[in-house]
Every structure is written in structure tokens, then in C-alpha cells.
Amino acid sequence: IVPKAPILPLDLRPLPRPGQELAERRALRAENTVDALQLALDSAAQRGASDVIVVVDDKGMLVASSTTLLDLDMLAAVTPIVARGEARAKVKRRGESRDFSVQRIEVLDETLYVAVLGGETVARELELARSAAATQRILAA
């Protein structure tokens, strides 16, 4: 006899009730695609304590990023190369090595790369997945 796996309860938010105002979960709501993507990447970078999150096209051109004072041209240029496994990123900031994670996504028949620089491994990978999903959702709308 094989033991059954425990059934975990679903974590569902309450449904709106007639006559009650809908609660907006986002503190800031953007009016356009550029601002929406910027807000999503800023939130992810903050949650993951990352240096920066970038969205790059297949040619290594920066599409979007979280707010930063860093010059992102070189990081953007190597992102697709790292994602394809053609190179390994060795990034240093202020003399300290920074980990770099990249995920390839498809949006409207275009290949894009979402990358996160810095932060702890688990948080970086979680925010990379969240940022990739947000980028697809926002750019495909």
C-alpha cells in the first residue's frame, strides 16, 4: 500500500463582495508599459536585495532595468552570451564577486533575457523567476 501525499490547503484571497470596494494589492500602479516594468523590476530588486535586475534583448541591448546608478551597458552585452552558456559571468562590484543569474523568455516572438546581479542565491533565483513572469505579462499585454 502506497501512502497518500497530504493534501495542502489552497491559499486563496477573498473574493470581492457585491457593494464593497475592490482592494488594490499594488501600492503604485503604472499608467504605461515602461513604468509598469520599471516598478516590477524595482520591487523585485528590493525584495531580493539585488544590485540590479535587467531585461536585455538577444543582441545584448538593454530593454529595461531596476533603478540603479550602475552603468549597465557591459552587463547587458554579456547577458545573452551567459544565458546561451557561451561564457560565465565574473562580475565584481567594489572588489567583491557578485553572482549573476539569467533566464531566457519569449515575448511576442522575441527572445529576451532577464538577469539578476547580486543578492543571496535563493532570493536571487526567486526574484529572477518573478521578474521573468512579470516581464512576460507586462510586455505581452
mmCIF file of N, CA and C in Angstrom:
data_model
loop_
_atom_site.group_PDB
_atom_site.id
_atom_site.type_symbol
_atom_site.label_atom_id
_atom_site.label_comp_id
_atom_site.label_asym_id
_atom_site.label_seq_id
_atom_site.Cartn_x
_atom_site.Cartn_y
_atom_site.Cartn_z
ATOM 1 N N ILE A 1 0.853 -1.169 0.000
ATOM 2 C CA ILE A 1 0.000 0.000 0.000
ATOM 3 C C ILE A 1 0.900 1.233 0.000
ATOM 4 N N VAL A 2 0.616 2.150 -0.903
ATOM 5 C CA VAL A 2 1.375 3.388 -1.025
ATOM 6 C C VAL A 2 0.658 4.476 -0.229
ATOM 7 N N PRO A 3 1.368 5.136 0.692
ATOM 8 C CA PRO A 3 0.707 6.196 1.465
ATOM 9 C C PRO A 3 0.376 7.383 0.567
ATOM 10 N N LYS A 4 -0.750 7.990 0.856
ATOM 11 C CA LYS A 4 -1.182 9.157 0.090
ATOM 12 C C LYS A 4 -0.442 10.390 0.580
ATOM 13 N N ALA A 5 -0.133 11.259 -0.373
ATOM 14 C CA ALA A 5 0.503 12.530 -0.029
ATOM 15 C C ALA A 5 -0.520 13.407 0.678
ATOM 16 N N PRO A 6 -0.084 14.194 1.642
ATOM 17 C CA PRO A 6 -1.040 15.066 2.333
ATOM 18 C C PRO A 6 -1.604 16.110 1.376
ATOM 19 N N ILE A 7 -2.845 16.438 1.573
ATOM 20 C CA ILE A 7 -3.497 17.456 0.760
ATOM 21 C C ILE A 7 -3.274 18.797 1.440
ATOM 22 N N LEU A 8 -2.642 19.701 0.703
ATOM 23 C CA LEU A 8 -2.340 21.012 1.247
ATOM 24 C C LEU A 8 -3.466 21.981 0.899
ATOM 25 N N PRO A 9 -3.854 22.836 1.832
ATOM 26 C CA PRO A 9 -4.917 23.793 1.529
ATOM 27 C C PRO A 9 -4.427 24.861 0.548
ATOM 28 N N LEU A 10 -5.341 25.357 -0.267
ATOM 29 C CA LEU A 10 -5.011 26.431 -1.192
ATOM 30 C C LEU A 10 -4.993 27.754 -0.451
ATOM 31 N N ASP A 11 -4.093 28.620 -0.852
ATOM 32 C CA ASP A 11 -4.008 29.951 -0.264
ATOM 33 C C ASP A 11 -4.701 30.917 -1.221
ATOM 34 N N LEU A 12 -5.998 31.111 -1.027
ATOM 35 C CA LEU A 12 -6.786 31.964 -1.908
ATOM 36 C C LEU A 12 -7.140 33.267 -1.216
ATOM 37 N N ARG A 13 -7.118 34.334 -1.981
ATOM 38 C CA ARG A 13 -7.537 35.626 -1.448
ATOM 39 C C ARG A 13 -9.062 35.675 -1.467
ATOM 40 N N PRO A 14 -9.645 36.425 -0.545
ATOM 41 C CA PRO A 14 -11.103 36.531 -0.529
ATOM 42 C C PRO A 14 -11.625 37.136 -1.833
ATOM 43 N N LEU A 15 -12.758 36.625 -2.287
ATOM 44 C CA LEU A 15 -13.385 37.158 -3.492
ATOM 45 C C LEU A 15 -14.081 38.471 -3.165
ATOM 46 N N PRO A 16 -14.181 39.368 -4.159
ATOM 47 C CA PRO A 16 -14.874 40.630 -3.898
ATOM 48 C C PRO A 16 -16.351 40.371 -3.617
ATOM 49 N N ARG A 17 -16.903 41.177 -2.756
ATOM 50 C CA ARG A 17 -18.310 41.046 -2.411
ATOM 51 C C ARG A 17 -19.078 42.205 -3.030
ATOM 52 N N PRO A 18 -20.286 41.930 -3.508
ATOM 53 C CA PRO A 18 -21.096 42.998 -4.102
ATOM 54 C C PRO A 18 -21.255 44.155 -3.120
ATOM 55 N N GLY A 19 -21.080 45.365 -3.644
ATOM 56 C CA GLY A 19 -21.257 46.546 -2.816
ATOM 57 C C GLY A 19 -20.015 46.973 -2.067
ATOM 58 N N GLN A 20 -18.961 46.156 -2.100
ATOM 59 C CA GLN A 20 -17.721 46.526 -1.412
ATOM 60 C C GLN A 20 -16.675 46.939 -2.434
ATOM 61 N N GLU A 21 -15.868 47.895 -2.054
ATOM 62 C CA GLU A 21 -14.820 48.385 -2.923
ATOM 63 C C GLU A 21 -13.718 47.331 -3.069
ATOM 64 N N LEU A 22 -13.161 47.213 -4.278
ATOM 65 C CA LEU A 22 -12.052 46.293 -4.504
ATOM 66 C C LEU A 22 -10.774 46.869 -3.914
ATOM 67 N N ALA A 23 -10.001 46.036 -3.264
ATOM 68 C CA ALA A 23 -8.725 46.469 -2.685
ATOM 69 C C ALA A 23 -7.621 46.218 -3.705
ATOM 70 N N GLU A 24 -6.849 47.242 -4.008
ATOM 71 C CA GLU A 24 -5.728 47.121 -4.935
ATOM 72 C C GLU A 24 -4.519 46.640 -4.157
ATOM 73 N N ARG A 25 -3.904 45.524 -4.600
ATOM 74 C CA ARG A 25 -2.766 44.958 -3.888
ATOM 75 C C ARG A 25 -1.487 45.747 -4.121
ATOM 76 N N ARG A 26 -1.406 46.482 -5.216
ATOM 77 C CA ARG A 26 -0.195 47.242 -5.530
ATOM 78 C C ARG A 26 -0.281 48.642 -4.933
ATOM 79 N N ALA A 27 0.788 49.054 -4.287
ATOM 80 C CA ALA A 27 0.824 50.400 -3.708
ATOM 81 C C ALA A 27 0.944 51.448 -4.811
ATOM 82 N N LEU A 28 1.668 51.123 -5.875
ATOM 83 C CA LEU A 28 1.836 52.020 -7.020
ATOM 84 C C LEU A 28 1.307 51.317 -8.260
ATOM 85 N N ARG A 29 0.581 52.038 -9.064
ATOM 86 C CA ARG A 29 0.032 51.460 -10.292
ATOM 87 C C ARG A 29 0.482 52.325 -11.462
ATOM 88 N N ALA A 30 1.142 51.709 -12.429
ATOM 89 C CA ALA A 30 1.672 52.439 -13.573
ATOM 90 C C ALA A 30 0.599 52.625 -14.638
ATOM 91 N N GLU A 31 0.752 53.701 -15.379
ATOM 92 C CA GLU A 31 -0.191 54.007 -16.455
ATOM 93 C C GLU A 31 0.290 53.504 -17.818
ATOM 94 N N ASN A 32 1.569 53.103 -17.906
ATOM 95 C CA ASN A 32 2.081 52.633 -19.193
ATOM 96 C C ASN A 32 3.038 51.458 -18.981
ATOM 97 N N THR A 33 3.399 50.816 -20.073
ATOM 98 C CA THR A 33 4.225 49.611 -20.040
ATOM 99 C C THR A 33 5.611 49.865 -19.458
ATOM 100 N N VAL A 34 6.234 50.943 -19.846
ATOM 101 C CA VAL A 34 7.590 51.253 -19.370
ATOM 102 C C VAL A 34 7.602 51.406 -17.851
ATOM 103 N N ASP A 35 6.659 52.199 -17.342
ATOM 104 C CA ASP A 35 6.604 52.415 -15.895
ATOM 105 C C ASP A 35 6.224 51.138 -15.151
ATOM 106 N N ALA A 36 5.318 50.342 -15.725
ATOM 107 C CA ALA A 36 4.902 49.095 -15.084
ATOM 108 C C ALA A 36 6.081 48.130 -14.946
ATOM 109 N N LEU A 37 6.870 48.020 -16.002
ATOM 110 C CA LEU A 37 8.034 47.134 -15.958
ATOM 111 C C LEU A 37 9.070 47.654 -14.974
ATOM 112 N N GLN A 38 9.296 48.959 -14.967
ATOM 113 C CA GLN A 38 10.242 49.570 -14.022
ATOM 114 C C GLN A 38 9.818 49.297 -12.576
ATOM 115 N N LEU A 39 8.539 49.477 -12.266
ATOM 116 C CA LEU A 39 8.039 49.220 -10.912
ATOM 117 C C LEU A 39 8.201 47.756 -10.518
ATOM 118 N N ALA A 40 7.904 46.849 -11.455
ATOM 119 C CA ALA A 40 8.031 45.416 -11.164
ATOM 120 C C ALA A 40 9.485 45.043 -10.881
ATOM 121 N N LEU A 41 10.405 45.555 -11.691
ATOM 122 C CA LEU A 41 11.824 45.238 -11.501
ATOM 123 C C LEU A 41 12.375 45.886 -10.233
ATOM 124 N N ASP A 42 11.952 47.106 -9.948
ATOM 125 C CA ASP A 42 12.380 47.767 -8.706
ATOM 126 C C ASP A 42 11.919 46.974 -7.485
ATOM 127 N N SER A 43 10.673 46.525 -7.492
ATOM 128 C CA SER A 43 10.139 45.752 -6.361
ATOM 129 C C SER A 43 10.906 44.448 -6.177
ATOM 130 N N ALA A 44 11.171 43.767 -7.292
ATOM 131 C CA ALA A 44 11.902 42.501 -7.222
ATOM 132 C C ALA A 44 13.321 42.703 -6.717
ATOM 133 N N ALA A 45 13.990 43.743 -7.193
ATOM 134 C CA ALA A 45 15.360 44.012 -6.745
ATOM 135 C C ALA A 45 15.386 44.320 -5.253
ATOM 136 N N GLN A 46 14.406 45.060 -4.800
ATOM 137 C CA GLN A 46 14.341 45.387 -3.376
ATOM 138 C C GLN A 46 14.052 44.140 -2.537
ATOM 139 N N ARG A 47 13.079 43.335 -2.955
ATOM 140 C CA ARG A 47 12.742 42.113 -2.203
ATOM 141 C C ARG A 47 13.934 41.164 -2.129
ATOM 142 N N GLY A 48 14.676 41.037 -3.236
ATOM 143 C CA GLY A 48 15.795 40.102 -3.292
ATOM 144 C C GLY A 48 17.117 40.682 -2.847
ATOM 145 N N ALA A 49 17.128 41.944 -2.426
ATOM 146 C CA ALA A 49 18.360 42.636 -2.023
ATOM 147 C C ALA A 49 19.432 42.498 -3.112
ATOM 148 N N SER A 50 19.003 42.682 -4.363
ATOM 149 C CA SER A 50 19.886 42.558 -5.519
ATOM 150 C C SER A 50 20.482 43.900 -5.891
ATOM 151 N N ASP A 51 21.606 43.872 -6.602
ATOM 152 C CA ASP A 51 22.217 45.099 -7.095
ATOM 153 C C ASP A 51 21.360 45.701 -8.212
ATOM 154 N N VAL A 52 20.931 44.847 -9.133
ATOM 155 C CA VAL A 52 20.135 45.319 -10.261
ATOM 156 C C VAL A 52 19.475 44.120 -10.950
ATOM 157 N N ILE A 53 18.352 44.392 -11.603
ATOM 158 C CA ILE A 53 17.686 43.412 -12.464
ATOM 159 C C ILE A 53 17.559 44.061 -13.828
ATOM 160 N N VAL A 54 17.959 43.325 -14.871
ATOM 161 C CA VAL A 54 17.910 43.856 -16.229
ATOM 162 C C VAL A 54 17.083 42.959 -17.135
ATOM 163 N N VAL A 55 16.515 43.577 -18.159
ATOM 164 C CA VAL A 55 15.868 42.869 -19.257
ATOM 165 C C VAL A 55 16.633 43.279 -20.504
ATOM 166 N N VAL A 56 17.103 42.285 -21.255
ATOM 167 C CA VAL A 56 18.009 42.513 -22.380
ATOM 168 C C VAL A 56 17.479 41.767 -23.596
ATOM 169 N N ASP A 57 17.677 42.340 -24.793
ATOM 170 C CA ASP A 57 17.266 41.627 -25.996
ATOM 171 C C ASP A 57 18.361 40.659 -26.441
ATOM 172 N N ASP A 58 18.102 39.945 -27.532
ATOM 173 C CA ASP A 58 19.022 38.902 -27.997
ATOM 174 C C ASP A 58 20.351 39.455 -28.511
ATOM 175 N N LYS A 59 20.401 40.750 -28.789
ATOM 176 C CA LYS A 59 21.639 41.377 -29.259
ATOM 177 C C LYS A 59 22.437 42.015 -28.123
ATOM 178 N N GLY A 60 21.918 41.901 -26.895
ATOM 179 C CA GLY A 60 22.623 42.460 -25.749
ATOM 180 C C GLY A 60 22.312 43.923 -25.484
ATOM 181 N N MET A 61 21.192 44.392 -26.021
ATOM 182 C CA MET A 61 20.781 45.777 -25.798
ATOM 183 C C MET A 61 19.819 45.826 -24.610
ATOM 184 N N LEU A 62 20.023 46.791 -23.747
ATOM 185 C CA LEU A 62 19.198 46.950 -22.560
ATOM 186 C C LEU A 62 17.774 47.362 -22.952
ATOM 187 N N VAL A 63 16.787 46.613 -22.462
ATOM 188 C CA VAL A 63 15.382 46.914 -22.698
ATOM 189 C C VAL A 63 14.812 47.653 -21.491
ATOM 190 N N ALA A 64 15.129 47.164 -20.300
ATOM 191 C CA ALA A 64 14.642 47.775 -19.061
ATOM 192 C C ALA A 64 15.544 47.328 -17.923
ATOM 193 N N SER A 65 15.461 48.075 -16.808
ATOM 194 C CA SER A 65 16.221 47.686 -15.620
ATOM 195 C C SER A 65 15.567 48.266 -14.389
ATOM 196 N N SER A 66 15.935 47.693 -13.255
ATOM 197 C CA SER A 66 15.544 48.313 -11.998
ATOM 198 C C SER A 66 16.370 49.593 -11.852
ATOM 199 N N THR A 67 15.922 50.474 -11.004
ATOM 200 C CA THR A 67 16.610 51.744 -10.807
ATOM 201 C C THR A 67 17.998 51.505 -10.217
ATOM 202 N N THR A 68 18.995 52.102 -10.848
ATOM 203 C CA THR A 68 20.370 51.939 -10.390
ATOM 204 C C THR A 68 21.229 53.073 -10.923
ATOM 205 N N LEU A 69 22.340 53.316 -10.247
ATOM 206 C CA LEU A 69 23.328 54.270 -10.735
ATOM 207 C C LEU A 69 24.430 53.567 -11.529
ATOM 208 N N LEU A 70 24.381 52.235 -11.592
ATOM 209 C CA LEU A 70 25.397 51.461 -12.298
ATOM 210 C C LEU A 70 25.284 51.655 -13.808
ATOM 211 N N ASP A 71 26.425 51.620 -14.494
ATOM 212 C CA ASP A 71 26.452 51.623 -15.955
ATOM 213 C C ASP A 71 26.177 50.189 -16.392
ATOM 214 N N LEU A 72 25.105 49.970 -17.105
ATOM 215 C CA LEU A 72 24.652 48.612 -17.413
ATOM 216 C C LEU A 72 24.997 48.138 -18.821
ATOM 217 N N ASP A 73 25.711 48.920 -19.600
ATOM 218 C CA ASP A 73 25.997 48.546 -20.981
ATOM 219 C C ASP A 73 26.758 47.227 -21.091
ATOM 220 N N MET A 74 27.818 47.066 -20.308
ATOM 221 C CA MET A 74 28.611 45.826 -20.380
ATOM 222 C C MET A 74 27.823 44.632 -19.846
ATOM 223 N N LEU A 75 27.088 44.849 -18.764
ATOM 224 C CA LEU A 75 26.276 43.770 -18.200
ATOM 225 C C LEU A 75 25.235 43.317 -19.216
ATOM 226 N N ALA A 76 24.586 44.272 -19.866
ATOM 227 C CA ALA A 76 23.583 43.937 -20.884
ATOM 228 C C ALA A 76 24.229 43.179 -22.043
ATOM 229 N N ALA A 77 25.403 43.616 -22.457
ATOM 230 C CA ALA A 77 26.080 42.989 -23.597
ATOM 231 C C ALA A 77 26.422 41.524 -23.350
ATOM 232 N N VAL A 78 26.810 41.174 -22.130
ATOM 233 C CA VAL A 78 27.204 39.788 -21.857
ATOM 234 C C VAL A 78 26.032 38.895 -21.451
ATOM 235 N N THR A 79 24.889 39.472 -21.125
ATOM 236 C CA THR A 79 23.755 38.685 -20.637
ATOM 237 C C THR A 79 23.335 37.574 -21.603
ATOM 238 N N PRO A 80 23.105 37.844 -22.901
ATOM 239 C CA PRO A 80 22.718 36.749 -23.800
ATOM 240 C C PRO A 80 23.812 35.695 -23.957
ATOM 241 N N ILE A 81 25.061 36.118 -23.915
ATOM 242 C CA ILE A 81 26.187 35.188 -24.050
ATOM 243 C C ILE A 81 26.217 34.239 -22.854
ATOM 244 N N VAL A 82 26.003 34.772 -21.664
ATOM 245 C CA VAL A 82 25.963 33.948 -20.455
ATOM 246 C C VAL A 82 24.753 33.015 -20.507
ATOM 247 N N ALA A 83 23.610 33.535 -20.939
ATOM 248 C CA ALA A 83 22.389 32.724 -20.999
ATOM 249 C C ALA A 83 22.534 31.551 -21.958
ATOM 250 N N ARG A 84 23.249 31.742 -23.051
ATOM 251 C CA ARG A 84 23.456 30.666 -24.029
ATOM 252 C C ARG A 84 24.543 29.696 -23.600
ATOM 253 N N GLY A 85 25.213 29.973 -22.487
ATOM 254 C CA GLY A 85 26.254 29.084 -21.986
ATOM 255 C C GLY A 85 27.584 29.250 -22.700
ATOM 256 N N GLU A 86 27.744 30.341 -23.432
ATOM 257 C CA GLU A 86 28.973 30.578 -24.172
ATOM 258 C C GLU A 86 30.060 31.220 -23.322
ATOM 259 N N ALA A 87 29.672 31.698 -22.136
ATOM 260 C CA ALA A 87 30.631 32.320 -21.219
ATOM 261 C C ALA A 87 30.048 32.269 -19.813
ATOM 262 N N ARG A 88 30.926 32.443 -18.834
ATOM 263 C CA ARG A 88 30.491 32.544 -17.442
ATOM 264 C C ARG A 88 30.759 33.967 -16.984
ATOM 265 N N ALA A 89 29.802 34.513 -16.290
ATOM 266 C CA ALA A 89 29.963 35.894 -15.824
ATOM 267 C C ALA A 89 30.784 35.914 -14.546
ATOM 268 N N LYS A 90 31.808 36.748 -14.553
ATOM 269 C CA LYS A 90 32.590 37.006 -13.346
ATOM 270 C C LYS A 90 32.493 38.499 -13.098
ATOM 271 N N VAL A 91 31.509 38.853 -12.294
ATOM 272 C CA VAL A 91 31.215 40.263 -12.058
ATOM 273 C C VAL A 91 31.708 40.646 -10.675
ATOM 274 N N LYS A 92 32.388 41.775 -10.615
ATOM 275 C CA LYS A 92 32.823 42.310 -9.329
ATOM 276 C C LYS A 92 32.252 43.700 -9.166
ATOM 277 N N ARG A 93 31.859 43.992 -7.954
ATOM 278 C CA ARG A 93 31.388 45.332 -7.615
ATOM 279 C C ARG A 93 32.107 45.736 -6.343
ATOM 280 N N ARG A 94 32.813 46.848 -6.403
ATOM 281 C CA ARG A 94 33.612 47.318 -5.271
ATOM 282 C C ARG A 94 34.576 46.237 -4.782
ATOM 283 N N GLY A 95 35.142 45.486 -5.718
ATOM 284 C CA GLY A 95 36.112 44.463 -5.391
ATOM 285 C C GLY A 95 35.535 43.138 -4.918
ATOM 286 N N GLU A 96 34.228 43.047 -4.752
ATOM 287 C CA GLU A 96 33.584 41.804 -4.302
ATOM 288 C C GLU A 96 32.905 41.100 -5.469
ATOM 289 N N SER A 97 33.057 39.787 -5.542
ATOM 290 C CA SER A 97 32.386 38.997 -6.572
ATOM 291 C C SER A 97 30.883 39.026 -6.346
ATOM 292 N N ARG A 98 30.147 39.156 -7.436
ATOM 293 C CA ARG A 98 28.690 39.182 -7.387
ATOM 294 C C ARG A 98 28.172 38.047 -8.257
ATOM 295 N N ASP A 99 27.226 37.288 -7.736
ATOM 296 C CA ASP A 99 26.612 36.222 -8.521
ATOM 297 C C ASP A 99 25.646 36.826 -9.527
ATOM 298 N N PHE A 100 25.481 36.127 -10.646
ATOM 299 C CA PHE A 100 24.688 36.625 -11.766
ATOM 300 C C PHE A 100 23.846 35.472 -12.303
ATOM 301 N N SER A 101 22.535 35.645 -12.314
ATOM 302 C CA SER A 101 21.624 34.612 -12.811
ATOM 303 C C SER A 101 20.819 35.171 -13.969
ATOM 304 N N VAL A 102 20.616 34.341 -15.003
ATOM 305 C CA VAL A 102 19.918 34.769 -16.217
ATOM 306 C C VAL A 102 18.850 33.745 -16.579
ATOM 307 N N GLN A 103 17.717 34.249 -17.082
ATOM 308 C CA GLN A 103 16.649 33.380 -17.579
ATOM 309 C C GLN A 103 16.192 33.890 -18.942
ATOM 310 N N ARG A 104 16.054 32.985 -19.879
ATOM 311 C CA ARG A 104 15.590 33.316 -21.242
ATOM 312 C C ARG A 104 14.068 33.260 -21.252
ATOM 313 N N ILE A 105 13.434 34.242 -21.905
ATOM 314 C CA ILE A 105 11.979 34.245 -22.046
ATOM 315 C C ILE A 105 11.619 34.605 -23.483
ATOM 316 N N GLU A 106 10.416 34.246 -23.877
ATOM 317 C CA GLU A 106 9.881 34.608 -25.189
ATOM 318 C C GLU A 106 8.701 35.543 -24.973
ATOM 319 N N VAL A 107 8.715 36.675 -25.649
ATOM 320 C CA VAL A 107 7.619 37.627 -25.579
ATOM 321 C C VAL A 107 7.294 38.067 -27.002
ATOM 322 N N LEU A 108 6.081 37.742 -27.454
ATOM 323 C CA LEU A 108 5.635 38.138 -28.791
ATOM 324 C C LEU A 108 6.669 37.779 -29.860
ATOM 325 N N ASP A 109 7.114 36.544 -29.853
ATOM 326 C CA ASP A 109 8.085 36.012 -30.813
ATOM 327 C C ASP A 109 9.471 36.652 -30.733
ATOM 328 N N GLU A 110 9.760 37.338 -29.653
ATOM 329 C CA GLU A 110 11.088 37.907 -29.426
ATOM 330 C C GLU A 110 11.740 37.183 -28.252
ATOM 331 N N THR A 111 13.033 36.955 -28.350
ATOM 332 C CA THR A 111 13.787 36.370 -27.248
ATOM 333 C C THR A 111 14.350 37.490 -26.394
ATOM 334 N N LEU A 112 14.050 37.420 -25.111
ATOM 335 C CA LEU A 112 14.585 38.377 -24.154
ATOM 336 C C LEU A 112 15.257 37.606 -23.030
ATOM 337 N N TYR A 113 16.091 38.293 -22.281
ATOM 338 C CA TYR A 113 16.770 37.694 -21.139
ATOM 339 C C TYR A 113 16.546 38.583 -19.928
ATOM 340 N N VAL A 114 16.176 37.960 -18.832
ATOM 341 C CA VAL A 114 16.033 38.664 -17.567
ATOM 342 C C VAL A 114 17.189 38.196 -16.700
ATOM 343 N N ALA A 115 17.897 39.129 -16.097
ATOM 344 C CA ALA A 115 19.069 38.776 -15.300
ATOM 345 C C ALA A 115 19.065 39.539 -13.984
ATOM 346 N N VAL A 116 19.568 38.869 -12.955
ATOM 347 C CA VAL A 116 19.674 39.471 -11.623
ATOM 348 C C VAL A 116 21.127 39.410 -11.188
ATOM 349 N N LEU A 117 21.634 40.549 -10.745
ATOM 350 C CA LEU A 117 23.004 40.645 -10.247
ATOM 351 C C LEU A 117 22.967 40.849 -8.740
ATOM 352 N N GLY A 118 23.697 39.990 -8.024
ATOM 353 C CA GLY A 118 23.840 40.124 -6.575
ATOM 354 C C GLY A 118 22.697 39.510 -5.792
ATOM 355 N N GLY A 119 22.836 39.591 -4.484
ATOM 356 C CA GLY A 119 21.845 39.018 -3.585
ATOM 357 C C GLY A 119 22.165 37.568 -3.254
ATOM 358 N N GLU A 120 21.482 37.061 -2.247
ATOM 359 C CA GLU A 120 21.646 35.662 -1.848
ATOM 360 C C GLU A 120 21.038 34.741 -2.905
ATOM 361 N N THR A 121 21.567 33.544 -3.033
ATOM 362 C CA THR A 121 21.173 32.619 -4.090
ATOM 363 C C THR A 121 19.669 32.362 -4.139
ATOM 364 N N VAL A 122 19.075 31.986 -3.033
ATOM 365 C CA VAL A 122 17.653 31.637 -3.025
ATOM 366 C C VAL A 122 16.799 32.843 -3.391
ATOM 367 N N ALA A 123 17.085 33.986 -2.795
ATOM 368 C CA ALA A 123 16.326 35.206 -3.096
ATOM 369 C C ALA A 123 16.531 35.626 -4.543
ATOM 370 N N ARG A 124 17.763 35.516 -5.049
ATOM 371 C CA ARG A 124 18.061 35.895 -6.429
ATOM 372 C C ARG A 124 17.278 35.030 -7.419
ATOM 373 N N GLU A 125 17.268 33.730 -7.182
ATOM 374 C CA GLU A 125 16.552 32.821 -8.086
ATOM 375 C C GLU A 125 15.042 33.035 -8.029
ATOM 376 N N LEU A 126 14.511 33.288 -6.842
ATOM 377 C CA LEU A 126 13.076 33.561 -6.690
ATOM 378 C C LEU A 126 12.699 34.840 -7.421
ATOM 379 N N GLU A 127 13.465 35.894 -7.232
ATOM 380 C CA GLU A 127 13.146 37.166 -7.882
ATOM 381 C C GLU A 127 13.411 37.118 -9.383
ATOM 382 N N LEU A 128 14.331 36.273 -9.812
ATOM 383 C CA LEU A 128 14.539 36.076 -11.249
ATOM 384 C C LEU A 128 13.282 35.460 -11.863
ATOM 385 N N ALA A 129 12.739 34.437 -11.240
ATOM 386 C CA ALA A 129 11.516 33.801 -11.748
ATOM 387 C C ALA A 129 10.347 34.779 -11.738
ATOM 388 N N ARG A 130 10.207 35.531 -10.659
ATOM 389 C CA ARG A 130 9.121 36.516 -10.571
ATOM 390 C C ARG A 130 9.282 37.620 -11.618
ATOM 391 N N SER A 131 10.503 38.083 -11.808
ATOM 392 C CA SER A 131 10.761 39.144 -12.779
ATOM 393 C C SER A 131 10.520 38.669 -14.208
ATOM 394 N N ALA A 132 10.911 37.440 -14.491
ATOM 395 C CA ALA A 132 10.675 36.881 -15.829
ATOM 396 C C ALA A 132 9.173 36.791 -16.102
ATOM 397 N N ALA A 133 8.418 36.308 -15.135
ATOM 398 C CA ALA A 133 6.959 36.204 -15.302
ATOM 399 C C ALA A 133 6.326 37.583 -15.447
ATOM 400 N N ALA A 134 6.765 38.540 -14.636
ATOM 401 C CA ALA A 134 6.219 39.897 -14.726
ATOM 402 C C ALA A 134 6.556 40.529 -16.067
ATOM 403 N N THR A 135 7.781 40.331 -16.540
ATOM 404 C CA THR A 135 8.187 40.886 -17.832
ATOM 405 C C THR A 135 7.335 40.329 -18.951
ATOM 406 N N GLN A 136 7.121 39.027 -18.955
ATOM 407 C CA GLN A 136 6.260 38.420 -19.988
ATOM 408 C C GLN A 136 4.847 38.984 -19.912
ATOM 409 N N ARG A 137 4.300 39.054 -18.714
ATOM 410 C CA ARG A 137 2.927 39.540 -18.538
ATOM 411 C C ARG A 137 2.787 40.991 -18.983
ATOM 412 N N ILE A 138 3.712 41.842 -18.576
ATOM 413 C CA ILE A 138 3.627 43.268 -18.871
ATOM 414 C C ILE A 138 3.852 43.544 -20.359
ATOM 415 N N LEU A 139 4.872 42.935 -20.948
ATOM 416 C CA LEU A 139 5.194 43.204 -22.344
ATOM 417 C C LEU A 139 4.220 42.554 -23.317
ATOM 418 N N ALA A 140 3.559 41.497 -22.911
ATOM 419 C CA ALA A 140 2.611 40.819 -23.792
ATOM 420 C C ALA A 140 1.221 41.462 -23.752
ATOM 421 N N ALA A 141 1.003 42.358 -22.793
ATOM 422 C CA ALA A 141 -0.334 42.970 -22.644
ATOM 423 C C ALA A 141 -0.621 43.964 -23.740
#
